[in-house]
XYZ file of C-alpha atoms in Angstrom:
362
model
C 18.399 350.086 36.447
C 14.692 349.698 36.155
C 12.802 346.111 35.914
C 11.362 347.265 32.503
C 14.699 348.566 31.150
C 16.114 345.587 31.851
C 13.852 343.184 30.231
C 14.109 345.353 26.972
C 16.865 344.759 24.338
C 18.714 347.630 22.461
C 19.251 346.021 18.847
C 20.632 348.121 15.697
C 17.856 349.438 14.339
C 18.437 347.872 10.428
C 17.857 344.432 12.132
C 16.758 342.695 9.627
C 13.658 339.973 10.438
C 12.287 337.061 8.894
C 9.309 334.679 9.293
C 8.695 331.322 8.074
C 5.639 328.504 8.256
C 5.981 325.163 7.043
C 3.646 323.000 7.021
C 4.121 319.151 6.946
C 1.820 316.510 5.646
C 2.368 312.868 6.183
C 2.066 310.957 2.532
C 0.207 307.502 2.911
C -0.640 304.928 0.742
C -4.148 306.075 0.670
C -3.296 309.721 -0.481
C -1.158 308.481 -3.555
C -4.200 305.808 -4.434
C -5.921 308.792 -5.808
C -3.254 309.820 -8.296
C -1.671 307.339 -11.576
C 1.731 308.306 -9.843
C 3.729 310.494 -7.842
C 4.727 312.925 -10.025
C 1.006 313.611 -11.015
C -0.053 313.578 -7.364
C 2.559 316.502 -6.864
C 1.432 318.392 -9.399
C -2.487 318.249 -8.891
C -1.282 319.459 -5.304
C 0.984 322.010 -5.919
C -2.038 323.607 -8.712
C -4.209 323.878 -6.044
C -2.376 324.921 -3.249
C -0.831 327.899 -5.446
C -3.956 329.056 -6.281
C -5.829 328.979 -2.396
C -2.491 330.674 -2.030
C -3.414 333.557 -3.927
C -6.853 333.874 -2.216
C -5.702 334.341 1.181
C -2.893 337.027 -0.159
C 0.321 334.190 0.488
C 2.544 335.169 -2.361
C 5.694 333.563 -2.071
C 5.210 329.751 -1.927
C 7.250 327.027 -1.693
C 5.749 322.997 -2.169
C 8.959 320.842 -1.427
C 8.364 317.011 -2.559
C 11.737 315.684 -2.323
C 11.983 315.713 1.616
C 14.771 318.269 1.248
C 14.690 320.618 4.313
C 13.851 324.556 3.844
C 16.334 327.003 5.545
C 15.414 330.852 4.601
C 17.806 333.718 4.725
C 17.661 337.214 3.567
C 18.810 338.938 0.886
C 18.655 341.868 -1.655
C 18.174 339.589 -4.661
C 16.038 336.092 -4.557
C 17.725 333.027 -5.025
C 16.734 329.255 -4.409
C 20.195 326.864 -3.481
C 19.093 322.997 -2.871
C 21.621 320.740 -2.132
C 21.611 316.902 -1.152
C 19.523 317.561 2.200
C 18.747 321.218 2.118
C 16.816 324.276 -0.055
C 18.490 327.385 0.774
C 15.846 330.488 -0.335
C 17.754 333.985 0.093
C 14.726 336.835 -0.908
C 13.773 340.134 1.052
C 10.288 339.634 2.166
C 9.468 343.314 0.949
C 9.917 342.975 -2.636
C 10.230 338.730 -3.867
C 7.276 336.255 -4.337
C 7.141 333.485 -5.573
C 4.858 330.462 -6.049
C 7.623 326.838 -6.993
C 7.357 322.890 -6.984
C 10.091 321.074 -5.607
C 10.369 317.523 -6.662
C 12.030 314.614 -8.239
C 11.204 312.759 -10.834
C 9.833 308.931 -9.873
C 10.656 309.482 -6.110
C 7.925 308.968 -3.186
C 8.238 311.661 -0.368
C 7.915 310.541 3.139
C 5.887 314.019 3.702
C 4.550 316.892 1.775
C 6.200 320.206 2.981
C 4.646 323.622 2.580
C 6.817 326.617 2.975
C 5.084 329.769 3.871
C 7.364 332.951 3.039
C 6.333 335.944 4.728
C 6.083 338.513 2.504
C 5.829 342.805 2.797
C 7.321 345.039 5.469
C 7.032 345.144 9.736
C 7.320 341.294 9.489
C 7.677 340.567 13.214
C 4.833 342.688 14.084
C 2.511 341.018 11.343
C 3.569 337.844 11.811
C 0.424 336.661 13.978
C -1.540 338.063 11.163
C 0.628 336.356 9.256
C 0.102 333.033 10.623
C -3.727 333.327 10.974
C -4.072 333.385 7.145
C -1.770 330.117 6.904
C -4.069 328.613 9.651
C -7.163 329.667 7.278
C -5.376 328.455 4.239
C -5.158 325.247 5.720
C -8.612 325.253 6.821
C -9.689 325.952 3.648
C -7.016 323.027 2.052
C -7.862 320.010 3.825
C -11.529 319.588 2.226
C -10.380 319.924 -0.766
C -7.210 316.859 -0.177
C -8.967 313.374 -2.206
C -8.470 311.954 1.340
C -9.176 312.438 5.115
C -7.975 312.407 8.047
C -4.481 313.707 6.838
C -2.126 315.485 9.963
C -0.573 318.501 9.415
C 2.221 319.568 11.166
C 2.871 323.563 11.451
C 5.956 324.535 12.273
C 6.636 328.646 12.898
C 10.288 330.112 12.184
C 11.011 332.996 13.436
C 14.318 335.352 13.518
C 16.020 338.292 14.094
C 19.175 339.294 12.703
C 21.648 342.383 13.529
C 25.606 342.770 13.920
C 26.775 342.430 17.391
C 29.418 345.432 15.900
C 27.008 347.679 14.681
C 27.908 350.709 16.946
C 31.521 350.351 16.042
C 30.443 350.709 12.538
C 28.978 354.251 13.325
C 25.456 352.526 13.334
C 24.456 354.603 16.307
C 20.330 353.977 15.896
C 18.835 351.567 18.063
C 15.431 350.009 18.774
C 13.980 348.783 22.622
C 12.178 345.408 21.846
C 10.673 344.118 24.869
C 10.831 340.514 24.034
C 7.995 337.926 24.434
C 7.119 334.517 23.451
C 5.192 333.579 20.077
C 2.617 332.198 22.359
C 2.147 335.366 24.422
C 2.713 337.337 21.235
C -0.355 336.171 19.435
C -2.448 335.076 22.096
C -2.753 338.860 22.856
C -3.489 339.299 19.016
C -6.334 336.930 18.795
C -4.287 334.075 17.746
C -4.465 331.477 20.240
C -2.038 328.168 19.208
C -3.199 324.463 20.965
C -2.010 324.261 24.567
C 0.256 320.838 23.428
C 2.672 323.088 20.976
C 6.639 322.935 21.292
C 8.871 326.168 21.815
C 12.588 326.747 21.456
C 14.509 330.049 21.510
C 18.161 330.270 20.563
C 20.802 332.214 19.407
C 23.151 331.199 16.669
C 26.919 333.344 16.171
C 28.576 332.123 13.178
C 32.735 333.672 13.488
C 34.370 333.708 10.340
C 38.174 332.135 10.875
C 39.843 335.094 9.083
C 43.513 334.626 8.190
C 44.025 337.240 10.526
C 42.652 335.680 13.559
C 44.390 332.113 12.186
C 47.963 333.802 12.846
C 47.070 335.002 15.838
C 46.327 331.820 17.571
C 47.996 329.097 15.483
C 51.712 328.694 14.670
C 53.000 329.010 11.494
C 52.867 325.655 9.209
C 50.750 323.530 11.356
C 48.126 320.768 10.126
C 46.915 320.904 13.627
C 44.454 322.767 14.740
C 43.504 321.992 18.230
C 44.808 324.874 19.885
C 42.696 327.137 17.709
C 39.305 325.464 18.163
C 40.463 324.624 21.962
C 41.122 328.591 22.295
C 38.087 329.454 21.046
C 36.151 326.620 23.067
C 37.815 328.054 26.059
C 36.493 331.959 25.505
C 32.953 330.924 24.753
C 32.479 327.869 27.680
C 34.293 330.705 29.951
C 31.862 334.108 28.930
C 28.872 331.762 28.935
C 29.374 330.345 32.087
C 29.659 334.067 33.256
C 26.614 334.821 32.652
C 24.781 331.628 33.443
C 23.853 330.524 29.948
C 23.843 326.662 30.271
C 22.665 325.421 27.085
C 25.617 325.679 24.651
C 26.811 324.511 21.175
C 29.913 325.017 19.667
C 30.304 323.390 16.086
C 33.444 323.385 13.774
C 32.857 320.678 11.823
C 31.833 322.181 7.988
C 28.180 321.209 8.692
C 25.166 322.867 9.548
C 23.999 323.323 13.009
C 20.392 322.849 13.549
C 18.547 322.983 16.805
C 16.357 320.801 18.588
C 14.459 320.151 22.044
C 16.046 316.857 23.127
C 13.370 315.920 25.332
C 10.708 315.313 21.576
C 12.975 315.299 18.723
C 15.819 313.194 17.583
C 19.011 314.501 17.618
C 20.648 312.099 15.069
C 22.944 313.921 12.504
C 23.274 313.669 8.513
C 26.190 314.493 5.799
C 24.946 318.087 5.910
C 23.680 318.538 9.482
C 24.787 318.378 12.664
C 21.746 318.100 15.566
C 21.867 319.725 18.299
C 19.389 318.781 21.146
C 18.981 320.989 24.168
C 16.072 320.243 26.976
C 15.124 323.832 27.856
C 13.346 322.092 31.143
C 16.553 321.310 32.971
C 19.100 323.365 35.026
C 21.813 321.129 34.531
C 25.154 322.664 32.178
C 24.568 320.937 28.481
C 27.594 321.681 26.403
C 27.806 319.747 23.085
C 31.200 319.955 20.504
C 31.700 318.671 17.337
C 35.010 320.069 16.057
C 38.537 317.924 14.938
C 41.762 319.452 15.231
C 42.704 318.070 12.082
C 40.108 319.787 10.191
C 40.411 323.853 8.857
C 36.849 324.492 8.228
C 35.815 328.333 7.208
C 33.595 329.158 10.024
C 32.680 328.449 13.648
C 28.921 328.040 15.068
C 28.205 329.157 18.210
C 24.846 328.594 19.874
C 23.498 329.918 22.766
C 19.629 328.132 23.963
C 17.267 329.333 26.075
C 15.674 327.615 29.175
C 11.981 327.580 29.871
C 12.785 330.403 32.235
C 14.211 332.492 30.179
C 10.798 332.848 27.856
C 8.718 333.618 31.098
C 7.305 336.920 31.724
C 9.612 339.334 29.924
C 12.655 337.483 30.480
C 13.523 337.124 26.796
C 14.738 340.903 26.646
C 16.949 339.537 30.063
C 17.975 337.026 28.208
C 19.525 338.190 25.217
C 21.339 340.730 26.991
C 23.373 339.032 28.872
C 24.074 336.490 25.497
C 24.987 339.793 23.783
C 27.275 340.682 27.104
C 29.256 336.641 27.065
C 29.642 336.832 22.989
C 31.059 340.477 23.917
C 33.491 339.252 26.687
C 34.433 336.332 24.327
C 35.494 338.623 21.174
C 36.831 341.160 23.257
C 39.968 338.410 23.441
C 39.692 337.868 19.508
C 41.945 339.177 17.291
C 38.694 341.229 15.536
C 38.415 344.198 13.646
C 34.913 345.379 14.740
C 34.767 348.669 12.537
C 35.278 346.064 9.622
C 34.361 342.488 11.157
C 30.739 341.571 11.456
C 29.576 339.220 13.866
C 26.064 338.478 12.749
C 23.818 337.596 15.363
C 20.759 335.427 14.868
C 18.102 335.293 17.760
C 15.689 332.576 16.792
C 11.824 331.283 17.986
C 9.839 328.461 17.047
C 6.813 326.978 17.912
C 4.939 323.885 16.590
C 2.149 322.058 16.820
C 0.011 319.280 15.129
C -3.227 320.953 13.725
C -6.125 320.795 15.182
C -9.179 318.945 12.991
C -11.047 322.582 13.033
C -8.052 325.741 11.724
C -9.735 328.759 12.415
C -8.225 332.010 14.990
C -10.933 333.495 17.068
């Protein structure tokens, strides 16, 4: 098999992708001094933002000012879920916009979040384009802020997502991606990002615990269920370890798995999330569970990261191929159904980066 054929991926071709910028900034002391109170501060914001917005074609909007944190999904019909910690937004970027505040009433935010939907069709090959306009948004938005010297931090979400059972399923159609960085992706589209910017790339399986695959690896009438999660543990540390993947997560725990790099963020957890910090400069196995035998939850996370290697030179394509090939050798002892069972797979990039004091692409 061929170098190049090797560092391309074959994924269904209704892969479905998504694209996501938020955009954090801090709230002091002297940006509320400018306003009678919060809830007018948010508002004068929000105004303008929505209507820059417009200008610079960035229709679906999102200014979050209850510190809530935005996870984005797709879906055929748009829908907005917050909870205690989270705002869930299902939409399909080709047909939903939307311009929305956020906020609570007599509450101070620690930071001002701006959620960047990416809207239209060919989002992953747009999305440079895409994030030039939110860099010249933000340009544009800082002079116009009462005070100076904010920070902004600029976070980039991007994702993937396809069933690993798609053939089975008589989805026969498939696309070669020849993975690459977000870096090396927009640097060769004119959009160059600060040298100092953070990267992660990871792949998130979430298995539904069917009643089906319950019988078929618990007794009948237990309230334990240690051998269930320790089965499943023992597939996915043995398939991974197969194919040298190093940096894995498995979570059974009824929270939501959300990945870090260990070596700059904190990997504390909350009611609703559970952290997972990876350091995608080191060799060494990192393995992290968080399941209890004594807890049935509905569905298991499995997460796969990738180490600095693995983004190098084509090596993303290389990559995901041989997480495709472990999360195939771990199902293949599953009691699944895979002309009826979907295994959604979710292959994930970020980048961020404080802004620079000038926001302008080349």
């Amino acid at each position: 098999m061929s170098l190049s054929h090797q560092q391309k991926v074959y994924i269904p071709k209704d892969v479905r992708a998504n694209q996501y910028i938020t955009a954090e900034i801090k709230v002091t002391d002297a940006l509320l001094a400018h306003y009678p109170d919060y809830k007018t501060c948010y508002q004068t914001l929000s105004r303008a933002i929505f209507s820059l917005g417009e200008q610079e074609e960035l229709y679906n909007l999102h200014v979050i000012t209850n510190d809530k944190l935005p996870v984005v999904r797709f879906h055929s019909e748009a829908y907005c879920f917050p909870t205690e910690e989270q705002i869930i937004f299902f939409y399909n970027p080709e047909y939903h916009e939307a311009q929305s505040l956020h906020s609570k009433d007599d509450y101070r935010a620690r930071k001002i979040r701006i959620a960047f939907l990416a809207t239209g069709d060919e989002i992953r090959s747009n999305s440079a384009n895409f994030h030039i306009r939110v860099q010249t948004f933000l340009g544009k938005l800082l002079p116009q802020l009462p005070e100076k010297g904010l920070t902004i931090k600029i976070r980039d979400h991007q994702h993937l997502s396809y069933d690993l059972f798609a053939k089975a399923k008589g989805n026969k159609e498939s696309y070669g991606y020849k993975l690459r960085s977000i870096s090396d992706r927009y640097r060769a589209r004119q959009c160059p990002i600060p040298e100092a910017h953070g990267s992660l790339c990871y792949v998130t399986v979430k298995l539904p615990l069917s009643r089906k695959l319950k019988q078929a690896m618990l007794p009948e009438h237990t309230d334990d269920f240690t051998p269930l999660y320790q089965k499943l543990e023992d597939a996915f540390v043995q398939a991974a370890s197969a194919k040298q993947l190093k940096r894995i997560a498995m979570v059974a725990n009824g929270l939501t798995p959300l990945v870090r790099n260990s070596k700059f963020d904190q990997v504390d957890g909350t009611d609703e999330v559970q952290m997972l910090g990876f350091d995608p400069n080191i060799e060494e196995q990192q393995f992290i569970r968080h399941w209890d035998g004594n807890k049935l939850v509905e569905m298991v996370s499995f997460t796969i990261a990738a180490g600095i290697n693995d983004c190098k030179d084509g090596a993303l394509g290389r990559y995901l191929n041989r997480v495709e090939d472990a999360l195939r050798s771990m199902t293949s002892e599953l009691a699944l159904d895979k002309s009826r069972d979907e295994l959604i797979v979710r292959f994930h990039q970020h980048i961020s980066y404080q802004a620079p004091e000038q926001l302008t692409c080349e």
